[in-house]
Coordinates of C-alpha atoms and ligand atoms in Angstrom, one line a residue:
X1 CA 36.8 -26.4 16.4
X2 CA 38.0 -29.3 18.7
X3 CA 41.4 -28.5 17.7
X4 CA 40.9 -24.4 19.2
X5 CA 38.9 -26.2 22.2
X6 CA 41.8 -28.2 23.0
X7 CA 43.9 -25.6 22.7
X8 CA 42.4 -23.6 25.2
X9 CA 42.2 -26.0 27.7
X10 CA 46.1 -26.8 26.7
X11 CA 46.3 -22.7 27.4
X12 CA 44.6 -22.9 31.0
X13 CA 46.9 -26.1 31.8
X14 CA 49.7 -24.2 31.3
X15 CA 48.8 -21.2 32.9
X16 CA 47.4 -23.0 36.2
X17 CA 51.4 -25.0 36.1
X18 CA 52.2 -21.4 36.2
X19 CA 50.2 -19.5 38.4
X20 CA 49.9 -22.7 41.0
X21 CA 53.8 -21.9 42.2
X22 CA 53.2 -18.2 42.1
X23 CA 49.9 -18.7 44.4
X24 CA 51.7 -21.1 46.9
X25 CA 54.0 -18.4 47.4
X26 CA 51.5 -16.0 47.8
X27 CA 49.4 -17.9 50.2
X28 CA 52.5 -18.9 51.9
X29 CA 53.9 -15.1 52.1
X30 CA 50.4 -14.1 53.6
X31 CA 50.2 -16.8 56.0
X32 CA 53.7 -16.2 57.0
X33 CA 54.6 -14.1 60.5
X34 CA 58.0 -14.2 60.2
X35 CA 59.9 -10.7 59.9
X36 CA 62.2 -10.9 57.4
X37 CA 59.5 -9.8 54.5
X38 CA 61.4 -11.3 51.6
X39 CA 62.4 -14.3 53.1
X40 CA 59.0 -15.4 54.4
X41 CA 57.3 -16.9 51.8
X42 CA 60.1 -19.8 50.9
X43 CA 60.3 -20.7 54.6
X44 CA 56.8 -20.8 55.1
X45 CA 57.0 -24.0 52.5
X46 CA 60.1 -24.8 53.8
X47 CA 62.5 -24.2 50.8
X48 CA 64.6 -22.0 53.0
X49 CA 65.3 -22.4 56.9
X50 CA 64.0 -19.9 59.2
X51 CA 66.0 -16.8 59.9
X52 CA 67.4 -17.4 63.3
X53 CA 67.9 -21.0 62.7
X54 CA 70.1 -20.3 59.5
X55 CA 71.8 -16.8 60.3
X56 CA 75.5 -18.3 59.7
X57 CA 78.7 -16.7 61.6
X58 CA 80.7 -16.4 58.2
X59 CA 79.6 -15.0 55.2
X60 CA 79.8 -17.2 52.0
X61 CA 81.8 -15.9 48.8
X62 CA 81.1 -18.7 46.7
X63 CA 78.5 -18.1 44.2
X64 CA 75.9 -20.0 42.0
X65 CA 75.0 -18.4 38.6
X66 CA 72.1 -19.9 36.9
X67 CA 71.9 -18.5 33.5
X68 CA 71.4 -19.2 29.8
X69 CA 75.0 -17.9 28.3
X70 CA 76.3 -21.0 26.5
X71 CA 77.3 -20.3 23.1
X72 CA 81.0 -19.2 22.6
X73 CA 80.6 -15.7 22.5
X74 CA 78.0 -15.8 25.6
X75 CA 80.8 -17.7 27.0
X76 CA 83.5 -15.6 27.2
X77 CA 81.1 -12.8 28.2
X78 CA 80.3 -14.9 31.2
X79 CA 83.6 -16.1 31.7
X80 CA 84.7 -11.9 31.9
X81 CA 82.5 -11.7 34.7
X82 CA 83.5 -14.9 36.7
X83 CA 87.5 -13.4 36.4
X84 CA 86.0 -10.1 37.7
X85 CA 84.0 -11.6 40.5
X86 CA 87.5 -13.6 41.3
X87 CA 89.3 -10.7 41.7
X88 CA 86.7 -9.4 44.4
X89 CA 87.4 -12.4 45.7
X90 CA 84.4 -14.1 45.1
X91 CA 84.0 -17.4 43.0
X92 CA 81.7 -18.0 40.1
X93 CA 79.9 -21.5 40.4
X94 CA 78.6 -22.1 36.8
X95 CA 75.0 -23.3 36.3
X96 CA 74.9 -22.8 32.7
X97 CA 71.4 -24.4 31.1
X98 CA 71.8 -24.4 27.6
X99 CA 69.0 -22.8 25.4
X100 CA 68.1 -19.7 23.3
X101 CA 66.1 -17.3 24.9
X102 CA 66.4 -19.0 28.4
X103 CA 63.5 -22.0 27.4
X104 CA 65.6 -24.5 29.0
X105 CA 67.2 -21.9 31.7
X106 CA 63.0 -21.0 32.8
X107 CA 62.1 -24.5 33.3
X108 CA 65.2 -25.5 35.6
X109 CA 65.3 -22.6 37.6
X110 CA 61.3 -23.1 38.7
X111 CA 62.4 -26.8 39.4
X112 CA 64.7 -26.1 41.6
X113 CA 63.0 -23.3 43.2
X114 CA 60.0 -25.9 43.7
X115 CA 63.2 -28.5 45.3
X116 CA 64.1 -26.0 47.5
X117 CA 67.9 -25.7 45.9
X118 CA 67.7 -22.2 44.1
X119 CA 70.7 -20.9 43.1
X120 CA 72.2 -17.7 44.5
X121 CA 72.0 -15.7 41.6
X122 CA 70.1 -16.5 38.4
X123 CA 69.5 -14.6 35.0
X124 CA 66.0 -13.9 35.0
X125 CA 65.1 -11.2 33.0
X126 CA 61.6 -8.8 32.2
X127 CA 58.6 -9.1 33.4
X128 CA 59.7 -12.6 35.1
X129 CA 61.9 -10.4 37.8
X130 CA 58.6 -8.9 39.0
X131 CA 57.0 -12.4 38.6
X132 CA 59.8 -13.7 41.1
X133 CA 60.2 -10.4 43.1
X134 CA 56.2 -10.8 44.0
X135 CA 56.9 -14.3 45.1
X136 CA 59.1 -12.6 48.0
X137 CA 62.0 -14.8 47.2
X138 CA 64.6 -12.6 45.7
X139 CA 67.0 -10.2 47.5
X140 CA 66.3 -7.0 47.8
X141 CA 69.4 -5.0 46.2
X142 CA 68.1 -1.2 47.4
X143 CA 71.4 -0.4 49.4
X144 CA 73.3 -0.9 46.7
X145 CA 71.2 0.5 44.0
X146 CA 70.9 4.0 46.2
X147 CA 74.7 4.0 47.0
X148 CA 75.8 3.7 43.8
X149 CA 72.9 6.1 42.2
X150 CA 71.3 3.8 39.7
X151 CA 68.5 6.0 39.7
X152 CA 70.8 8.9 38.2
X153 CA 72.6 6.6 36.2
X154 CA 70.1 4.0 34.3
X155 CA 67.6 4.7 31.5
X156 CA 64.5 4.7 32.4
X157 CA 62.8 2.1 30.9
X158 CA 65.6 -0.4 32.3
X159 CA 64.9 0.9 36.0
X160 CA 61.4 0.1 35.8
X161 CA 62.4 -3.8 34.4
X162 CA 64.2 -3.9 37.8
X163 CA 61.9 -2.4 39.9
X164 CA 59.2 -4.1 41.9
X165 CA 57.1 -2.1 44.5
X166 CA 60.1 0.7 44.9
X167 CA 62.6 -2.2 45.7
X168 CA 65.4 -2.6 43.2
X169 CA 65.3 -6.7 42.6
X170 CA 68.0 -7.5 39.6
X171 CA 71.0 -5.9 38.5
X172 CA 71.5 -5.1 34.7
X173 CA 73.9 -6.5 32.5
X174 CA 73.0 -5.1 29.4
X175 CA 70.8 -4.3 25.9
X176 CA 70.3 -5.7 23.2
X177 CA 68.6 -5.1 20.3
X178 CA 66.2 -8.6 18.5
X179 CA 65.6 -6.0 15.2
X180 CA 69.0 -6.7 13.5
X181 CA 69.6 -7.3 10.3
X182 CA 72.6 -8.5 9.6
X183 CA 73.6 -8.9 5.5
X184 CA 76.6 -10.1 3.6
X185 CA 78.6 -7.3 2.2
X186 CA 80.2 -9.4 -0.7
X187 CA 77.1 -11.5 -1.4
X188 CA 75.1 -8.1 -1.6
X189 CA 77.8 -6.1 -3.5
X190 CA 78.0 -9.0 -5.8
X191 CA 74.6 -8.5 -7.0
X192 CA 74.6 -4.9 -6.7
X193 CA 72.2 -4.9 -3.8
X194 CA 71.4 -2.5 -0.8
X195 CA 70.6 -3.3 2.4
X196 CA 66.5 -3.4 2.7
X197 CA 64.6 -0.1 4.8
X198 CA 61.2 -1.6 4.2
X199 CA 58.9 -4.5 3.3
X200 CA 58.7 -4.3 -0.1
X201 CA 62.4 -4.0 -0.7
X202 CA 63.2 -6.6 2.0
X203 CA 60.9 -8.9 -0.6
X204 CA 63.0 -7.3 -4.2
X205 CA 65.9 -8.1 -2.1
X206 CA 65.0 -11.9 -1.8
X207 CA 63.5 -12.2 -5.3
X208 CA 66.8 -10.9 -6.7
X209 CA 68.7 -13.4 -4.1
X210 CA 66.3 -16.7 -4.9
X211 CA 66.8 -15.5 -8.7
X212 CA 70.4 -15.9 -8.8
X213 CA 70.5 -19.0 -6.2
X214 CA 71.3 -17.1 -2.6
X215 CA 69.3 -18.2 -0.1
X216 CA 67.7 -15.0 0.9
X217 CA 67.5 -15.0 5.1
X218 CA 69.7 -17.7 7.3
X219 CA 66.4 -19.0 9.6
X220 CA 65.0 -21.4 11.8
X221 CA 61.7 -23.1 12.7
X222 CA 62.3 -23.1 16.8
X223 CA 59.6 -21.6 17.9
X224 CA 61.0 -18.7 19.5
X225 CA 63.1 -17.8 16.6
X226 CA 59.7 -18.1 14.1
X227 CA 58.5 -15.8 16.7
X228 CA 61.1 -13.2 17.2
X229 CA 60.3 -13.0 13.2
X230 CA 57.2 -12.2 14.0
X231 CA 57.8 -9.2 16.7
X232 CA 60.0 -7.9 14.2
X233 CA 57.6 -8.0 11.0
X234 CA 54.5 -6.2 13.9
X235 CA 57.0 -3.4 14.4
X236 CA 57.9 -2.6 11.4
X237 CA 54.1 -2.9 9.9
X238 CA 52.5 -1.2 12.9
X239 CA 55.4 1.2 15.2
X240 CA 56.2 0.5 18.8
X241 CA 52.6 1.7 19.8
X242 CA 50.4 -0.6 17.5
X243 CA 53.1 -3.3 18.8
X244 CA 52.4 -2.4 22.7
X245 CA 48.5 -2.7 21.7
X246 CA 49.2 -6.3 20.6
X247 CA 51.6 -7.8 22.9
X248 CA 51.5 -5.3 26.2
X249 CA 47.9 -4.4 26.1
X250 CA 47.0 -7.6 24.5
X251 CA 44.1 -6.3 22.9
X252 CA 41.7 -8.5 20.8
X253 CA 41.2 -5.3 18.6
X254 CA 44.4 -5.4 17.5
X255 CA 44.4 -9.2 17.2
X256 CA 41.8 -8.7 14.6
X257 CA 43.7 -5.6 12.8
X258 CA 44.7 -5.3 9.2
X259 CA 48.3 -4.8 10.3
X260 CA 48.4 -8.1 12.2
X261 CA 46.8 -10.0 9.4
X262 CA 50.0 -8.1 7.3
X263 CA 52.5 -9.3 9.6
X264 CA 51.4 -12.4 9.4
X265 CA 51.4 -12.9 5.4
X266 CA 54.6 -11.4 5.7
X267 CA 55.8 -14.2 7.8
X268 CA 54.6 -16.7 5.6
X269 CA 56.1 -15.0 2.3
X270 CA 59.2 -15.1 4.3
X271 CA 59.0 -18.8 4.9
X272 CA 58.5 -19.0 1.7
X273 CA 61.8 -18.0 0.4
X274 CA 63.3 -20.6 2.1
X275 CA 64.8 -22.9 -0.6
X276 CA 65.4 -25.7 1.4
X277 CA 61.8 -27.1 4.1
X278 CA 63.1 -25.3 7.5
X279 CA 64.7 -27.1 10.5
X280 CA 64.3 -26.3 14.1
X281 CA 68.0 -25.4 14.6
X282 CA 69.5 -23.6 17.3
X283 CA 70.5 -19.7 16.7
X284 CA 74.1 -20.1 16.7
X285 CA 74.0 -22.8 13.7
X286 CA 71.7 -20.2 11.8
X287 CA 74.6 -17.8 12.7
X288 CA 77.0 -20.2 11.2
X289 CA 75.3 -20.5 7.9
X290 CA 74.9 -17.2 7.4
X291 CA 78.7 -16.5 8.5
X292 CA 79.5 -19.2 6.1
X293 CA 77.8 -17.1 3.1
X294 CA 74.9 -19.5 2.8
X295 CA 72.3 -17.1 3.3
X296 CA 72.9 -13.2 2.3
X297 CA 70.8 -12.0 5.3
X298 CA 70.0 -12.5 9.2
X299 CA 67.5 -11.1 11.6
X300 CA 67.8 -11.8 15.3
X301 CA 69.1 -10.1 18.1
X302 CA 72.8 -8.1 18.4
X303 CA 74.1 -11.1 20.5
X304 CA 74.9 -12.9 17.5
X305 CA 76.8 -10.3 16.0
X306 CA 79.5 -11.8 18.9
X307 CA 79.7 -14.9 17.4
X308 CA 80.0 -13.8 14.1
X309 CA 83.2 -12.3 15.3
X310 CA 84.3 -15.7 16.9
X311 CA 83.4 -17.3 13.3
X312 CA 85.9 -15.3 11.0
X313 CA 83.8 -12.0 10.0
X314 CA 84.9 -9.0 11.1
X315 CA 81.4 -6.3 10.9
X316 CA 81.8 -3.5 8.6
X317 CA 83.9 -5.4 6.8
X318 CA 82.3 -8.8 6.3
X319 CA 79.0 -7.7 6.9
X320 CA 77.0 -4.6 8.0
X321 CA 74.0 -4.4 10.4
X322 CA 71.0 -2.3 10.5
X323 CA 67.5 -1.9 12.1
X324 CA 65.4 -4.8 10.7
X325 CA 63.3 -3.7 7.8
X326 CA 61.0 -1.1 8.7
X327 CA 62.0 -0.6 11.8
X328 CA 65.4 1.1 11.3
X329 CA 64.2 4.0 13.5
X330 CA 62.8 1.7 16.7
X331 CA 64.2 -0.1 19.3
X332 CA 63.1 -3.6 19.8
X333 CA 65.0 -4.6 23.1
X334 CA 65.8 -7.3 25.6
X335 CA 67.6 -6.4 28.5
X336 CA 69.8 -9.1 30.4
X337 CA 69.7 -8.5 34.1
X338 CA 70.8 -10.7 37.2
X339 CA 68.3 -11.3 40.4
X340 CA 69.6 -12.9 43.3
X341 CA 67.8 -15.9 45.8
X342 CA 67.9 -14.0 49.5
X343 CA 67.6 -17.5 50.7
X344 CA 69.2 -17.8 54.4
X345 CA 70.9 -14.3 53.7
X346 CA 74.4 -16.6 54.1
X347 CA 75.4 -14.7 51.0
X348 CA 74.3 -11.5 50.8
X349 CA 77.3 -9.9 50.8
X350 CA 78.6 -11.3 48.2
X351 CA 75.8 -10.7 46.2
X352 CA 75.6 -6.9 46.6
X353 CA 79.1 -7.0 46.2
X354 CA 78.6 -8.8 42.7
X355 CA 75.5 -6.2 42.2
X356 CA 78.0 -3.5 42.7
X357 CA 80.3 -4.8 40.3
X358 CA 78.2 -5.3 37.8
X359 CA 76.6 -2.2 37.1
X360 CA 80.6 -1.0 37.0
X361 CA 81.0 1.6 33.9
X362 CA 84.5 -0.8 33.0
X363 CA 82.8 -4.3 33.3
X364 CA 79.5 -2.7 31.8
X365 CA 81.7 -1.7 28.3
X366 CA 83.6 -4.7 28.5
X367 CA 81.0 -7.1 29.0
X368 CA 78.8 -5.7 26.3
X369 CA 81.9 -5.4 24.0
X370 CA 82.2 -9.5 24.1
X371 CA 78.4 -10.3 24.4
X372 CA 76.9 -8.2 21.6
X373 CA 74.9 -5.6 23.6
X374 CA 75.3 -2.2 25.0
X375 CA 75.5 -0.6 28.5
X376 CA 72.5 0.0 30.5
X377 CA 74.2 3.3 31.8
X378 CA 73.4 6.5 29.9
X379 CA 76.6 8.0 30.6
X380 CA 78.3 4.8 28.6
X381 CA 80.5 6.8 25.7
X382 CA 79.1 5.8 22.1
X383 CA 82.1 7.1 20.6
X384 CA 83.9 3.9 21.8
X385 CA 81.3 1.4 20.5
X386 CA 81.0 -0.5 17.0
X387 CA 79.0 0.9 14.4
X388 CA 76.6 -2.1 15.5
X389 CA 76.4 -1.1 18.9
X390 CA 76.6 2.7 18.2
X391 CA 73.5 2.7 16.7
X392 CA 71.1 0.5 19.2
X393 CA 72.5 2.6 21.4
X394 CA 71.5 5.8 20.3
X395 CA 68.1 4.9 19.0
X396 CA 67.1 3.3 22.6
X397 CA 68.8 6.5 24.0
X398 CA 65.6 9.2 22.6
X399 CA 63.6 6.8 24.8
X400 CA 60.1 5.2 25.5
X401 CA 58.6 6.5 21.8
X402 CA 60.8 4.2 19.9
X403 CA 60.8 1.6 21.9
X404 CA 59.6 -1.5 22.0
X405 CA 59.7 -4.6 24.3
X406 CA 60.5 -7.6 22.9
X407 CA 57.3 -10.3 23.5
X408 CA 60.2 -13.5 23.0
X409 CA 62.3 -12.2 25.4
X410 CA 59.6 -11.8 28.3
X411 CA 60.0 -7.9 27.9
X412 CA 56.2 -7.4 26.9
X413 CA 54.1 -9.6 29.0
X414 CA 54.0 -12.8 31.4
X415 CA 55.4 -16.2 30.9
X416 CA 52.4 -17.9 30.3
X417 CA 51.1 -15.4 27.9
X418 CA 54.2 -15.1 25.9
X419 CA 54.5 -18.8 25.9
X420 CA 51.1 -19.0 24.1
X421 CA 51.5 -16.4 21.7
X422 CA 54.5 -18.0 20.9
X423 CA 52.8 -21.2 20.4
X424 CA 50.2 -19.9 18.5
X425 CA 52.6 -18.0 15.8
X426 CA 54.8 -21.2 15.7
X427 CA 51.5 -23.2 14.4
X428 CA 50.3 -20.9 11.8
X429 CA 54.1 -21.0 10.5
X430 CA 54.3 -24.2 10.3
X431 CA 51.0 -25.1 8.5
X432 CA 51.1 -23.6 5.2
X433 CA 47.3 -23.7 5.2
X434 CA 46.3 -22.0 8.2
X435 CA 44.0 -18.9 7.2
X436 CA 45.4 -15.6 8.4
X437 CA 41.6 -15.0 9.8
X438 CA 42.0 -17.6 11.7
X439 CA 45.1 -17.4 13.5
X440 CA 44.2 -13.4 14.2
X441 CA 41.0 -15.4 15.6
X442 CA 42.8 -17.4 17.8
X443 CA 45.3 -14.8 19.1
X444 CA 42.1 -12.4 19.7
X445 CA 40.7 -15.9 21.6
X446 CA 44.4 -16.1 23.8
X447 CA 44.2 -12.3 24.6
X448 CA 40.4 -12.8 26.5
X449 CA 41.3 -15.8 28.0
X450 CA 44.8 -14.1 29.4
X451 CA 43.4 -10.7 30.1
X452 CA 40.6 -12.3 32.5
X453 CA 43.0 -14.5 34.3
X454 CA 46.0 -12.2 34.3
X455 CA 44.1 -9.2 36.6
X456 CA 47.1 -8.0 38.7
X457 CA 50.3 -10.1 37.0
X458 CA 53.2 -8.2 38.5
X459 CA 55.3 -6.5 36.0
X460 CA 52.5 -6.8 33.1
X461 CA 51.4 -3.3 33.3
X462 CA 51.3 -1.0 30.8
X463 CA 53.6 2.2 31.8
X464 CA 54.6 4.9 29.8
X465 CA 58.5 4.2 30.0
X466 CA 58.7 1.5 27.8
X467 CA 56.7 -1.0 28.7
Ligands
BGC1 C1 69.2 -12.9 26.2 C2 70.6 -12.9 25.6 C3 71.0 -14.2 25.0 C4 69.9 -14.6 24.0 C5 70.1 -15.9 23.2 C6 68.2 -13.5 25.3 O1 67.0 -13.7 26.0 O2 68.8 -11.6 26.6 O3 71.6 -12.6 26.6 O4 72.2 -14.1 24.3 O5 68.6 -14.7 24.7 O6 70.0 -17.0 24.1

């Protein structure tokens, strides 16, 4: 009982930290006379000089590029686009913050927001780009976005991730896909197994494993991995609507439903398997044992699937990929997008230009090709995709129905909800005595406490393209 009491008030720490910056913002955009709209609320607190004052003679072409890519293969994705931008003319400043799933990335962008020193472009993806857009702080990219149709050409589920009150605030890079399975082809063929399409095979498939001495799933015990477990396992127990009721809706029904309690067991049977007590290692070292053969199987997002290549296995050969168990059919996505800081304009060429270039059909395929993902364009030609990429593809192609948005990757709800749902799954994994009641009790208890004080979060609403 103290433990869930302190746990609340932990929960309404955290979400004042958050909200506090968002409401000075607010205040400060409402308070604000000044007539450039976006560019009001930051020099109302003084993190960016007043229009006139600022309005340079020269444009800049030098850019900074806050994001999160910093394994290998996010490297050279990153890398593509910086010898891109360069041939526009326009120079890449790296800001990379190293981190899966942008924890660290978050954090140092909001400081430096806060310090008055944002960086001209950052990665900022989900329902964080309406969280920023609503702060009045990022450019407005509409010229660009009606010029170059992105309307006509995006799906629709990724033009309402950019959208914010009609204006079109990031770019998008690309999609990936968090339910992957990834397996071992020789492991598997050596003990005559086939890649699992459900729970209970998924479970034969480890007991087989575990009997012959195979670890059964390469894993970690960072939070946000034990938790992109956990999206995974509410999909493919419940579809992408019983998942929306949980993490979009957030509804304490479903908190208290049989298929959460399911999910959850699952989760712990699959800790379970784990031959060796579980570290909190990063994603590329679980993608390293698994590419060493030291666990048959894999389940995280398609971006690893790029640093499998730059470890020695080639897919199709080496290994094969599939929907996650259960989920074969769905679509469990995080889509990468850009937003840029409008600060004293000095640079908004440059950054439509970059804008422009991004949503390119030619750095669209190549980009994806090195990262792991797939265009954002529907008229993007599967035929010259992997087998990997072929079929995330065409599963988030038949649309909203079979998708769902992935809770880890901010696609499902706010930052301070998603950080506590996170939190939440991480401490029933970890404590191998936790009833299943009572962590469907507590998430029930989150989703109150977050539905009262989330009224009007921008970019948490429920629509019916996806999100
Ligand atoms: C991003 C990916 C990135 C992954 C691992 C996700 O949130 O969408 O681009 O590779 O995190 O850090």
């Amino acid at each position: 009982m103290t433990a869930s009491i302190g746990q609340v008030a932990w929960q309404w720490r955290e979400r004042w930290r958050a909200t506090t910056i968002r409401a000075l913002l607010v205040v400060a955009a409402l308070a604000c006379a000044a007539p450039g709209r976006v560019h009001a609320a930051g020099q109302a607190i003084g993190i960016v000089p007043p229009l006139a004052a600022a309005a340079p003679a020269t444009q800049s072409s030098g850019l900074q590029v806050l994001h999160w890519w910093t394994s290998t293969s996010e490297r050279k994705a990153a890398d593509l686009l910086a010898a891109r931008l360069k041939s526009e003319g326009i120079e890449w400043q790296d800001a990379a913050i190293p981190g899966g799933a942008g924890i660290g990335a978050g954090k140092v962008l909001k400081g430096r927001v806060v310090a008055g020193d944002a960086p001209e472009v950052t990665q900022i993806i989900g329902v964080s780009v309406a969280e920023w857009a609503e702060m009045g702080l990022l450019l407005e990219l509409d010229s660009v976005a009606v010029a170059d149709d992105w309307n006509g050409v995006l799906f629709p589920t990724v033009q309402d991730l950019i959208h914010y009150r009609k204006h079109t605030m990031a770019a998008p890079l690309g999609i990936h896909r968090v339910n992957t399975l990834y397996y071992n082809r020789a492991l598997f063929a050596r003990h005559g197994l086939a890649p699992p399409r459900n729970w209970n095979e998924f479970e034969a498939v480890a007991r087989r494993l575990l009997a012959v001495g195979v670890e059964p799933l390469a894993h970690s015990s960072e939070p946000w991995q034990v938790a992109t477990l956990f999206e995974n396992l509410v999909l493919a127990g419940g579809g992408p609507d019983f998942y929306r009721e949980l993490f979009v809706r957030r509804s304490p029904a479903a908190a208290f439903d049989a298929r959460t309690a399911r999910a959850l067991q699952h989760l712990r049977s699959v800790k379970g398997w784990s031959r060796a007590p579980l570290a909190e290692r990063s994603w590329t070292e679980v993608a390293r044992q698994f590419a060493r053969g030291q666990a048959a199987m894999m389940i995280t997002g398609d971006w690893a699937k790029a640093e499998l290549g730059g470890l020695g296995m080639t897919l199709d050969r080496d290994y094969g990929c599939t929907g996650a168990p259960g989920s074969d059919r769905y679509h469990l996505y995080s889509v990468d997008t850009l937003s840029m800081f409008a600060g004293d304009y000095r640079h908004r060429q440059a950054q439509e230009k970059m804008a422009r270039l991004l949503l390119s059909p030619a750095v669209q395929a190549e980009f994806n090709l090195l990262k792991g993902g797939v265009p954002v364009r529907r008229d993007a030609d599967p035929a010259r995709m992997d087998s990997c990429a072929r079929a995330s593809w065409n599963t988030f192609a038949k649309g909203a129905g079979v998708q769902a948005p992935s809770l880890v990757h901010r696609m499902a709800t706010d930052e301070a909800t998603r950080d506590a749902i996170i939190a939440e799954v991480h401490r029933f994994f970890l404590d191998d005595r936790a009833p299943v009641a009572v962590a469907q009790r507590r998430l029930a208890a989150l989703f109150r406490l977050f539905n009262i004080t989330s009224q009007g979060t921008p970019g948490a609403q429920d629509t019916d393209r996806g999100r």
